[in-house]
Amino acid sequence: MTQNPQRTPSVLVIGAGATGMLAVIRLREAGITNVTVIEKADRVGGTWRDNTYPGVACDIPSHHYCYSFEPAPWKAQCATGAELKDYLEHVAKKYRVIERVRFGRTVTSCLWDDAGGRWTVDTDKGDHFVVDFVIAATGILHHPKMPDIPGLDSFAGPAWHTARWRHDVDLQGQRIGVIGTGSTSHQVVPELVNAGHQVHVFQRTPQWVFPFPNLPFPEWLRRRWIAKPERMRPWKTFYKAFIEQFFVKATVGHPVQNALLNVTVKSYLRLAVRNRDLRQKLTPDYRVGCKRMVVNFTFYPAIQKPNAHLETEAIERIEPEGVRLKTGRLVPLDALVLSTGFHNFNYVRPMTLVGRNGHRLEDSWGQGRYTSAHAVLMAHFPNFFLMLGPGTPIGNNSVIGMAEEQLDYVVRLIGIWRRGEADEIEPTPQAVSAFTRYIKAGLGKSVWTGGCQSWYLDADGVPVVFPYPWQDFVRSMKEINTHELTMVRRPRLENAHAL
Ligand code: NAP
C-alpha cells in the first residue's frame, strides 16, 4: 500500500451556507487548505441570509442548532434569522472561511473527467476549475416554490414569496393574504396580525403544532456565558438530549415519546383555541408529525384575533382584486404573501452534473426517486459528496449536527485518497440499494407515512428521511466499510496531485 502523507487534494465546495462553511473548517482542521467555495450570493449564510420575512427564526433551540465548536450566547431559546445570520458571518470571519469563498457566481456544471480522474467545474461567470473532490453543500430547501394557482400573475397588488421578502412594500392599512400554513407561515402570520394588519390566511391543510415558547435568556445569564463559554455546554447537552431523545424518537416510532408528542400537540390545540369551529378547522386529519412538525407558540393566539381570518375553502384562482374561492366568494386583498414552501429535492440542480461514463444525475433520479449511500454518496459520481442528501433530514433535528457527522465521514473518505490507497472513491450500486432498503425498512414505524402530503415525499410518496434514532445515523458513518465502496487506483497518476 502506498503511503504518501504529502498528497493534498483540491476541493471545491458549492455553497457558503452553514454546511459549506463547515466543510472549509473541517477540511482545514484535517490539513486540507486547497479549498474553494463557490457562492451564488454576495454573503455567506444560506437560508438565514435569504429568509428575512417578519418573524423568521429557528424552531430548534439554538444551543443545539449551532456548530459544536462555536457556542454562542443566544438571546433566546430559538434565535431569530438575523441573529443566526450574524452568527454565521462571525464564524466565517473567525475561522477564515471568507477568504476561501468566491461570491456572486453560480456553478453551472460539474463534469467528471474519466480520463483525468478529476472534476471540471464551471460557473456562470466563466470560471473553470479542475479539482479532485466536490462537496455540494447546496442545502435542502432553497428554491422557492410558487403555487400553481391560476391567475397568480394577474394580481394587481404586490405578491412575493416569503423567502424573497419585499421590505420595500408598506403594509400599513393593507389587506394581506398569506397562502400556506407551514412552519414559515406560522412564524410570519403572527407578526403581520400583531402589527394590526387585516390578514387572510389561506389554509389548504392544517398542521399539528408543538408548543414551544421562545423564552428569552436573561442578560445576567448571557453575561456569564460570554465570560466563560464552557458554561453553555450543559445547555447544549440538555437541548440535544431533548431533541434526540424526545422529538426524533417520537417521529421514528418509539411508543412512549410518540404518545407524549400526541398528547402535547392535541392538548395544546384544545387549550389554546377555545372556539370549537375554529379548532375544528385547525385540526389535521393525519398522524401527528407526518408533515414536518410546526414548532410554535404564537400562531394560535394570533389567528384568534379579530384582524386574522382563516380561509379554509379551496382557492379557485387569483384575480386582480384578490383570491377567488371555489365557493365563488372573493377575498379582496392589497398584497399577497406566498408561504408555499420550496422545491424540496432540487439539491444541486439546476446545474448539470455528469459522473463516470457520462452518467447524469437524471439517470439516477429521473423518476423522482432519490437515492444515496449514507445520505452523502452517489453511485457513478466518484469523489463527489452531496451534503444532506437523500436519507436526511432526521425529523426536526439540527441540520448542522447532521452536516458535522457527514463531514467527519467525508474527511475520512478523503483520507483514503490522501494516503494513496485510492484515487476515485464512490459507493457501489449495491451499497446505494442497501441504504435505500434500510431507509424503507424503517419508514413503516415512523410518523411520515401517516397519510399526509409533505415535502418529505418522493414521486412514489415515499418519505426521503432518516427514519431511525440519531445514534443510528452517527453510528452508520463512524466506520468506513470498504466493501460499500468502489475504490479505483490510477497507477499512472501516482503523486500527480501532490503539492
Ligand atoms: P411548507 O412546509 O412546504 O408549507 C407550504 C405551505 O403552502 C403548505 O401549507 C401548503 O399546503 C401550502 N401550499 C403550497 N402550494 C399551495 C397551493 N397551490 N395552494 C394552497 N396552498 C399551497 O413550506 P414552509 O412553511 O416554507 O416550510 C418548509 C420547511 O422549511 C419547514 O418544514 C422547515 O423544515 C423549514 N423551516 C424551518 C424553519 C426553522 O425555524 N428552522 C422555519 C421555517 C421553515 P399543503 O400542506 O396542503 O401542501
Coordinates of C-alpha atoms and ligand atoms in Angstrom, one line a residue:
M1 CA 0.0 0.0 0.0
T2 CA 1.4 3.4 -0.9
Q3 CA 1.9 5.8 1.9
N4 CA 2.1 9.4 0.8
P5 CA 1.3 11.8 3.6
Q6 CA 2.0 14.7 1.3
R7 CA -0.9 14.1 -1.0
T8 CA -3.2 17.1 -0.6
P9 CA -6.4 17.3 -2.7
S10 CA -8.0 20.3 -4.2
V11 CA -11.6 20.6 -3.1
L12 CA -14.4 22.7 -4.5
V13 CA -17.4 23.4 -2.2
I14 CA -20.6 24.6 -3.7
G15 CA -22.5 26.9 -1.4
A16 CA -21.4 29.1 1.6
G17 CA -24.3 28.3 3.9
A18 CA -23.9 26.7 7.3
T19 CA -22.8 23.4 5.7
G20 CA -20.4 24.8 3.1
M21 CA -18.7 26.9 5.8
L22 CA -18.4 23.9 8.0
A23 CA -16.7 22.0 5.1
V24 CA -14.0 24.6 4.9
I25 CA -13.4 24.5 8.7
R26 CA -13.3 20.7 8.9
L27 CA -11.1 20.3 5.8
R28 CA -8.6 22.9 7.2
E29 CA -8.6 21.0 10.6
A30 CA -7.6 18.0 8.6
G31 CA -4.8 19.9 6.8
I32 CA -6.6 20.4 3.6
T33 CA -6.4 24.0 2.6
N34 CA -6.7 23.9 -1.2
V35 CA -10.4 24.6 -0.9
T36 CA -12.5 26.9 -3.0
V37 CA -16.1 27.7 -2.2
I38 CA -18.5 29.0 -4.9
E39 CA -21.4 31.0 -3.6
K40 CA -24.1 32.5 -5.8
A41 CA -24.9 35.4 -3.4
D42 CA -22.7 38.1 -2.1
R43 CA -22.6 36.9 1.5
V44 CA -22.4 33.7 3.5
G45 CA -25.4 32.4 5.5
G46 CA -27.6 30.4 3.1
T47 CA -31.1 30.1 4.3
W48 CA -30.5 32.6 7.1
R49 CA -29.3 35.2 4.5
D50 CA -32.2 34.5 2.1
N51 CA -35.1 34.3 4.6
T52 CA -35.8 37.8 6.1
Y53 CA -39.5 37.6 6.5
P54 CA -41.0 39.1 9.7
G55 CA -40.8 36.5 12.5
V56 CA -38.1 34.4 10.8
A57 CA -36.4 32.3 13.5
C58 CA -35.0 28.9 14.1
D59 CA -37.5 26.5 15.5
I60 CA -34.8 24.3 17.0
P61 CA -33.1 25.5 20.2
S62 CA -30.1 27.4 19.1
H63 CA -27.7 25.9 21.6
H64 CA -28.3 22.8 19.6
Y65 CA -28.7 24.4 16.2
C66 CA -25.1 25.8 16.0
Y67 CA -21.6 24.4 15.5
S68 CA -20.4 22.2 18.3
F69 CA -17.1 24.1 18.4
E70 CA -18.6 27.6 18.4
P71 CA -21.3 28.0 21.1
A72 CA -22.9 31.4 21.3
P73 CA -24.7 33.4 24.0
W74 CA -28.1 33.3 22.3
K75 CA -30.6 35.9 23.2
A76 CA -33.5 33.4 23.3
Q77 CA -34.1 29.7 23.1
C78 CA -34.6 29.9 19.4
A79 CA -32.5 32.6 17.6
T80 CA -34.0 34.9 15.1
G81 CA -33.0 34.7 11.5
A82 CA -30.9 37.9 11.9
E83 CA -29.1 36.5 14.9
L84 CA -28.3 33.3 13.0
K85 CA -27.1 35.3 10.0
D86 CA -24.8 37.4 12.3
Y87 CA -23.6 34.2 14.0
L88 CA -22.7 32.6 10.6
E89 CA -20.9 35.8 9.4
H90 CA -19.0 35.8 12.7
V91 CA -17.9 32.2 12.2
A92 CA -17.0 32.9 8.6
K93 CA -14.6 35.6 9.7
K94 CA -13.3 33.9 12.9
Y95 CA -12.5 30.7 11.0
R96 CA -11.2 32.4 7.9
V97 CA -13.9 30.9 5.7
I98 CA -14.5 34.1 3.8
E99 CA -11.0 34.0 2.2
R100 CA -11.9 30.8 0.5
V101 CA -15.2 32.0 -0.9
R102 CA -15.8 33.3 -4.4
F103 CA -19.0 35.2 -4.2
G104 CA -21.5 36.1 -6.9
R105 CA -21.2 33.1 -9.2
T106 CA -23.2 30.0 -9.7
V107 CA -21.9 26.6 -10.6
T108 CA -23.4 25.7 -13.9
S109 CA -21.8 22.3 -14.5
C110 CA -19.8 19.6 -12.7
L111 CA -18.3 17.1 -15.1
W112 CA -16.3 14.0 -14.2
D113 CA -13.3 13.5 -16.5
D114 CA -13.0 9.8 -16.9
A115 CA -9.5 10.1 -18.4
G116 CA -8.1 12.5 -15.9
G117 CA -10.0 11.2 -12.9
R118 CA -11.0 14.7 -11.7
W119 CA -13.9 17.1 -11.7
T120 CA -14.2 20.0 -14.0
V121 CA -16.4 22.7 -12.6
D122 CA -17.7 25.8 -14.5
T123 CA -19.6 28.8 -13.3
D124 CA -21.8 31.4 -14.9
K125 CA -19.0 33.9 -14.6
G126 CA -16.7 31.9 -16.8
D127 CA -14.6 30.3 -14.0
H128 CA -13.2 26.9 -14.8
F129 CA -11.8 24.7 -12.1
V130 CA -10.3 21.2 -12.2
V131 CA -10.4 19.6 -8.8
D132 CA -10.0 16.3 -7.0
F133 CA -13.2 16.5 -4.9
V134 CA -16.5 18.3 -5.0
I135 CA -18.6 18.9 -1.9
A136 CA -22.1 20.0 -2.8
A137 CA -23.4 22.0 0.2
T138 CA -26.4 23.5 -1.5
G139 CA -29.0 22.8 1.2
I140 CA -32.3 21.0 1.2
L141 CA -34.7 23.9 0.8
H142 CA -33.5 26.9 -1.2
H143 CA -35.6 27.2 -4.4
P144 CA -38.8 29.0 -3.6
K145 CA -41.9 27.2 -4.9
M146 CA -44.6 29.4 -6.4
P147 CA -48.1 27.9 -6.1
D148 CA -49.7 26.6 -9.3
I149 CA -52.8 28.7 -8.8
P150 CA -54.4 30.1 -12.0
G151 CA -54.2 33.9 -12.3
L152 CA -51.3 34.4 -9.9
D153 CA -49.7 36.9 -12.4
S154 CA -52.9 38.8 -12.7
F155 CA -52.9 40.0 -9.1
A156 CA -52.9 43.8 -9.2
G157 CA -51.0 44.4 -5.9
P158 CA -47.6 43.2 -4.9
A159 CA -47.1 39.4 -4.5
W160 CA -44.0 37.7 -3.2
H161 CA -42.6 34.6 -1.7
T162 CA -41.6 34.5 1.9
A163 CA -38.0 33.7 1.0
R164 CA -37.8 36.9 -1.0
W165 CA -39.5 39.2 1.4
R166 CA -40.4 42.6 -0.1
H167 CA -39.2 45.0 2.6
D168 CA -40.0 47.9 0.3
V169 CA -43.7 47.3 0.4
D170 CA -45.5 49.5 3.0
L171 CA -48.1 47.2 4.5
Q172 CA -49.7 49.9 6.7
G173 CA -53.5 49.7 6.3
Q174 CA -53.2 46.9 3.7
R175 CA -55.3 43.7 3.5
I176 CA -52.8 41.0 3.3
G177 CA -53.3 37.4 2.0
V178 CA -51.0 34.6 3.1
I179 CA -51.2 31.4 1.2
G180 CA -49.9 28.4 3.0
T181 CA -49.7 27.2 6.6
G182 CA -46.3 25.5 7.0
S183 CA -43.6 26.4 9.5
T184 CA -42.9 29.7 7.7
S185 CA -46.5 30.8 7.7
H186 CA -46.8 30.0 11.4
Q187 CA -43.9 32.5 12.1
V188 CA -44.9 35.2 9.6
V189 CA -48.7 35.4 10.3
P190 CA -48.4 36.3 14.0
E191 CA -46.1 39.2 13.1
L192 CA -48.5 40.5 10.5
V193 CA -51.5 40.1 12.7
N194 CA -49.8 41.6 15.7
A195 CA -48.8 44.6 13.6
G196 CA -52.5 45.3 13.2
H197 CA -52.9 44.4 9.5
Q198 CA -56.0 42.6 8.2
V199 CA -54.6 39.2 7.4
H200 CA -56.3 36.4 5.5
V201 CA -54.6 33.1 5.9
F202 CA -55.4 30.6 3.1
Q203 CA -55.1 27.1 4.6
R204 CA -55.2 24.0 2.4
T205 CA -54.2 21.6 5.1
P206 CA -54.0 22.3 8.8
Q207 CA -50.8 21.5 10.7
W208 CA -50.0 19.9 14.1
V209 CA -48.2 22.4 16.3
F210 CA -45.8 21.6 19.1
P211 CA -45.9 24.4 21.7
F212 CA -42.5 25.8 22.4
P213 CA -42.5 29.3 23.9
N214 CA -39.4 31.1 22.7
L215 CA -38.3 32.4 26.1
P216 CA -35.5 35.0 26.1
F217 CA -32.4 34.2 28.2
P218 CA -31.8 36.9 30.9
E219 CA -28.9 39.2 30.4
W220 CA -27.1 38.1 33.5
L221 CA -27.0 34.5 32.2
R222 CA -25.7 35.7 28.8
R223 CA -23.0 37.6 30.5
R224 CA -22.0 34.5 32.4
W225 CA -21.8 32.6 29.1
I226 CA -19.8 35.3 27.4
A227 CA -17.3 35.3 30.4
K228 CA -16.9 31.6 30.3
P229 CA -18.3 29.9 27.1
E230 CA -17.9 26.4 28.6
R231 CA -20.9 27.3 30.8
M232 CA -23.0 26.9 27.7
R233 CA -22.1 23.2 27.4
P234 CA -24.8 21.9 29.7
W235 CA -27.4 23.9 27.8
K236 CA -26.4 22.3 24.6
T237 CA -26.4 18.9 26.2
F238 CA -29.9 19.5 27.5
Y239 CA -31.4 20.7 24.2
K240 CA -29.6 18.0 22.2
A241 CA -31.0 15.3 24.5
F242 CA -34.5 16.9 24.3
I243 CA -34.4 16.8 20.5
E244 CA -32.8 13.4 20.1
Q245 CA -34.5 11.5 22.9
F246 CA -37.9 13.1 22.6
F247 CA -38.5 14.6 19.2
V248 CA -36.5 12.3 17.0
K249 CA -37.6 9.2 18.8
A250 CA -41.3 10.3 18.7
T251 CA -41.1 10.6 15.0
V252 CA -39.3 7.4 14.3
G253 CA -41.9 5.4 16.2
H254 CA -40.9 5.0 19.8
P255 CA -44.2 4.4 21.5
V256 CA -43.7 6.4 24.7
Q257 CA -42.3 9.5 23.1
N258 CA -44.8 9.3 20.3
A259 CA -47.7 9.1 22.8
L260 CA -46.3 12.1 24.7
L261 CA -46.0 14.1 21.5
N262 CA -49.6 13.3 20.6
V263 CA -50.9 14.3 24.0
T264 CA -48.9 17.5 23.9
V265 CA -49.9 18.8 20.5
K266 CA -53.6 17.8 20.8
S267 CA -53.9 19.2 24.3
Y268 CA -52.2 22.4 23.1
L269 CA -54.7 22.8 20.3
R270 CA -57.6 22.2 22.7
L271 CA -56.4 24.6 25.3
A272 CA -55.1 27.3 23.0
V273 CA -58.0 27.5 20.6
R274 CA -61.2 27.9 22.6
N275 CA -63.6 28.4 19.7
R276 CA -64.9 24.9 18.6
D277 CA -65.4 25.8 14.9
L278 CA -62.0 27.4 14.6
R279 CA -60.4 24.5 16.4
Q280 CA -62.1 22.1 14.0
K281 CA -60.7 24.0 11.1
L282 CA -57.2 23.8 12.6
T283 CA -57.4 20.1 13.4
P284 CA -55.4 17.9 10.9
D285 CA -56.8 14.5 9.8
Y286 CA -53.4 12.9 9.6
R287 CA -50.9 11.4 12.1
V288 CA -49.1 13.8 14.3
G289 CA -45.6 14.6 12.9
C290 CA -46.5 13.3 9.4
K291 CA -45.8 16.7 7.9
R292 CA -42.7 18.3 9.5
M293 CA -43.9 19.3 12.9
V294 CA -44.5 23.0 13.3
V295 CA -42.8 24.3 16.5
N296 CA -44.5 27.5 17.5
F297 CA -46.3 29.4 20.3
T298 CA -47.6 32.5 18.5
F299 CA -49.8 31.3 15.7
Y300 CA -52.9 30.1 17.7
P301 CA -53.2 33.3 19.7
A302 CA -52.7 35.3 16.5
I303 CA -55.3 33.5 14.4
Q304 CA -57.9 34.2 17.0
K305 CA -57.5 37.9 16.8
P306 CA -60.3 39.9 15.1
N307 CA -58.0 41.1 12.3
A308 CA -57.0 37.5 11.4
H309 CA -59.2 35.4 9.1
L310 CA -58.6 31.7 8.5
E311 CA -59.8 30.9 5.0
T312 CA -60.3 27.1 4.6
E313 CA -62.3 27.0 1.4
A314 CA -60.3 25.9 -1.6
I315 CA -58.8 28.6 -3.8
E316 CA -60.3 28.7 -7.4
R317 CA -58.0 31.4 -8.8
I318 CA -56.3 34.6 -8.2
E319 CA -57.8 37.7 -9.7
P320 CA -56.5 41.3 -9.8
E321 CA -58.6 42.2 -6.7
G322 CA -57.8 39.2 -4.6
V323 CA -58.4 35.5 -4.2
R324 CA -61.5 33.9 -5.6
L325 CA -62.5 30.8 -3.6
K326 CA -64.2 27.7 -5.0
T327 CA -67.5 28.8 -3.3
G328 CA -67.4 31.9 -5.5
R329 CA -66.5 34.3 -2.7
L330 CA -63.9 36.9 -3.5
V331 CA -61.4 37.7 -0.7
P332 CA -60.3 41.3 -1.6
L333 CA -56.6 41.9 -1.0
D334 CA -54.0 44.6 -1.4
A335 CA -50.9 42.3 -1.0
L336 CA -50.3 38.6 -1.3
V337 CA -47.6 36.6 0.5
L338 CA -46.8 33.2 -0.9
S339 CA -45.7 31.0 2.0
T340 CA -45.8 28.0 -0.2
G341 CA -42.5 26.3 0.6
F342 CA -39.7 25.1 -1.6
H343 CA -38.8 22.7 -4.4
N344 CA -37.7 20.1 -2.0
F345 CA -35.5 17.7 -4.0
N346 CA -33.6 20.2 -6.1
Y347 CA -30.3 19.7 -4.2
V348 CA -27.6 20.7 -6.6
R349 CA -29.9 21.3 -9.6
P350 CA -30.4 23.0 -11.9
M351 CA -26.7 22.7 -12.6
T352 CA -25.5 19.9 -14.9
L353 CA -24.0 17.0 -13.0
V354 CA -22.3 14.3 -15.1
G355 CA -20.4 11.5 -13.4
R356 CA -18.5 8.4 -14.6
N357 CA -19.1 7.2 -18.2
G358 CA -21.4 10.1 -18.9
H359 CA -23.9 9.2 -16.1
R360 CA -26.2 12.1 -15.4
L361 CA -27.9 12.9 -12.2
E362 CA -31.2 12.4 -14.0
D363 CA -30.1 8.8 -14.8
S364 CA -30.2 8.1 -11.1
W365 CA -33.0 10.4 -10.0
G366 CA -35.1 11.0 -13.2
Q367 CA -38.1 9.0 -12.0
G368 CA -38.3 11.3 -8.9
R369 CA -36.8 8.7 -6.6
Y370 CA -33.8 10.0 -4.7
T371 CA -31.2 7.6 -3.6
S372 CA -27.8 7.7 -2.0
A373 CA -25.5 5.8 0.4
H374 CA -25.4 7.4 3.9
A375 CA -27.2 10.4 2.5
V376 CA -23.9 11.8 1.1
L377 CA -22.5 9.4 -1.6
M378 CA -24.0 8.7 -5.0
A379 CA -23.1 5.8 -7.3
H380 CA -21.4 6.9 -10.6
F381 CA -20.2 10.1 -9.0
P382 CA -16.7 9.5 -7.7
N383 CA -15.1 11.9 -5.3
F384 CA -18.4 13.8 -5.0
F385 CA -20.2 14.4 -1.8
L386 CA -23.8 15.6 -1.6
M387 CA -24.3 17.0 1.9
L388 CA -27.7 16.4 3.5
G389 CA -28.6 14.3 0.5
P390 CA -31.4 11.7 0.3
G391 CA -31.6 10.0 3.7
T392 CA -31.8 13.2 5.6
P393 CA -33.3 15.1 7.3
I394 CA -33.9 13.4 10.7
G395 CA -37.2 14.8 11.9
N396 CA -36.9 18.2 13.5
N397 CA -33.2 17.7 14.4
S398 CA -30.5 20.2 13.7
V399 CA -29.1 20.0 10.1
I400 CA -25.9 21.5 11.4
G401 CA -25.4 18.4 13.6
M402 CA -26.1 16.2 10.6
A403 CA -23.6 18.0 8.5
E404 CA -21.0 17.7 11.2
E405 CA -21.4 13.9 11.2
Q406 CA -21.3 13.7 7.5
L407 CA -18.2 15.9 7.1
D408 CA -16.3 13.8 9.6
Y409 CA -17.1 10.9 7.4
V410 CA -16.2 12.8 4.2
V411 CA -12.9 13.8 5.6
R412 CA -12.1 10.2 6.5
L413 CA -13.0 9.1 3.0
I414 CA -10.7 11.8 1.5
G415 CA -8.1 10.4 3.9
I416 CA -8.2 7.2 1.7
W417 CA -7.2 9.3 -1.2
R418 CA -4.6 11.2 0.7
R419 CA -2.9 8.0 1.8
G420 CA -2.8 7.0 -1.9
E421 CA -5.0 3.9 -1.3
A422 CA -7.4 5.1 -4.0
D423 CA -7.8 7.9 -6.5
E424 CA -11.5 7.5 -7.1
I425 CA -14.0 6.7 -4.4
E426 CA -17.7 6.1 -4.9
P427 CA -20.3 3.8 -3.4
T428 CA -21.1 0.6 -5.1
P429 CA -24.6 0.4 -6.6
Q430 CA -25.2 -2.4 -4.1
A431 CA -24.4 0.0 -1.2
V432 CA -26.9 2.5 -2.5
S433 CA -29.6 -0.2 -2.9
A434 CA -28.8 -1.5 0.6
F435 CA -29.0 2.0 2.1
T436 CA -32.3 2.6 0.2
R437 CA -33.7 -0.7 1.6
Y438 CA -32.5 0.2 5.1
I439 CA -34.3 3.5 4.9
K440 CA -37.5 2.0 3.6
A441 CA -37.5 -0.7 6.2
G442 CA -37.6 1.9 9.0
L443 CA -40.4 4.0 7.5
G444 CA -43.2 1.7 8.5
K445 CA -42.9 2.6 12.1
S446 CA -42.3 6.3 11.5
V447 CA -44.9 9.1 11.5
W448 CA -44.0 10.2 8.0
T449 CA -46.2 7.6 6.3
G450 CA -49.1 8.8 8.3
G451 CA -51.4 9.8 5.4
C452 CA -50.4 13.3 4.5
Q453 CA -48.8 15.3 1.7
S454 CA -45.5 16.7 2.7
W455 CA -42.2 18.0 1.3
Y456 CA -40.6 14.8 2.6
L457 CA -42.2 12.6 -0.1
D458 CA -40.7 11.4 -3.4
A459 CA -42.6 10.7 -6.6
D460 CA -43.9 7.4 -5.1
G461 CA -45.0 9.0 -1.9
V462 CA -42.0 7.6 0.0
P463 CA -40.6 9.9 2.6
V464 CA -36.9 10.8 1.9
V465 CA -35.8 11.0 5.5
F466 CA -33.7 9.1 8.0
P467 CA -36.3 7.0 10.0
Y468 CA -34.1 5.9 12.9
P469 CA -32.8 7.4 16.1
W470 CA -30.0 9.9 15.9
Q471 CA -27.4 7.5 17.3
D472 CA -28.0 5.2 14.3
F473 CA -27.2 8.0 11.9
V474 CA -24.0 8.7 13.8
R475 CA -23.1 5.0 14.0
S476 CA -23.7 4.4 10.3
M477 CA -20.9 6.7 9.4
K478 CA -18.4 6.0 12.2
E479 CA -16.7 3.3 10.3
I480 CA -15.7 3.3 6.7
N481 CA -16.9 0.0 5.2
T482 CA -14.7 -0.5 2.2
H483 CA -17.0 -3.2 0.9
E484 CA -19.5 -0.4 0.3
L485 CA -17.1 1.5 -1.9
T486 CA -15.6 1.2 -5.3
M487 CA -12.1 2.4 -4.9
V488 CA -10.0 2.9 -8.1
R489 CA -6.3 3.3 -8.1
R490 CA -4.7 5.0 -11.1
P491 CA -1.1 4.0 -11.1
R492 CA -0.3 6.4 -13.8
L493 CA -1.4 9.3 -11.6
E494 CA 0.8 8.3 -8.6
N495 CA 1.7 11.6 -6.9
A496 CA 0.1 13.6 -9.7
H497 CA -1.9 15.7 -7.3
A498 CA 0.7 16.1 -4.7
L499 CA 1.5 19.6 -3.6
Ligands
NAP1 P1 -44.1 24.0 3.6 O1 -44.0 23.4 4.9 O2 -43.8 23.2 2.4 O3 -45.5 24.6 3.5 C1 -46.0 25.1 2.3 C2 -47.5 25.5 2.6 O4 -48.0 26.1 1.4 C3 -48.4 24.4 2.9 O5 -49.3 24.8 3.9 C4 -49.0 24.0 1.6 O6 -50.3 23.4 1.7 C5 -49.2 25.4 1.0 N1 -49.4 25.4 -0.4 C6 -48.4 25.0 -1.3 N2 -48.9 25.2 -2.6 C7 -50.2 25.6 -2.4 C8 -51.3 25.9 -3.3 N3 -51.1 25.7 -4.6 N4 -52.5 26.2 -2.8 C9 -52.6 26.4 -1.5 N5 -51.7 26.1 -0.6 C10 -50.5 25.7 -1.0 O7 -43.2 25.3 3.5 P2 -42.6 26.3 4.6 O8 -43.6 26.7 5.6 O9 -41.8 27.3 4.0 O10 -41.6 25.3 5.4 C11 -40.7 24.5 4.7 C12 -39.7 23.9 5.7 O11 -38.8 24.9 5.9 C13 -40.2 23.5 7.0 O12 -40.8 22.3 7.1 C14 -38.9 23.5 7.8 O13 -38.2 22.4 7.5 C15 -38.2 24.7 7.2 N6 -38.4 25.9 8.0 C16 -37.7 25.9 9.1 C17 -37.8 26.9 10.0 C18 -36.9 26.9 11.2 O14 -37.2 27.7 12.1 N7 -36.0 26.0 11.3 C19 -38.7 28.0 9.7 C20 -39.4 27.9 8.6 C21 -39.3 26.9 7.7 P3 -50.4 21.8 1.9 O15 -49.9 21.5 3.3 O16 -51.8 21.4 1.7 O17 -49.5 21.2 0.9

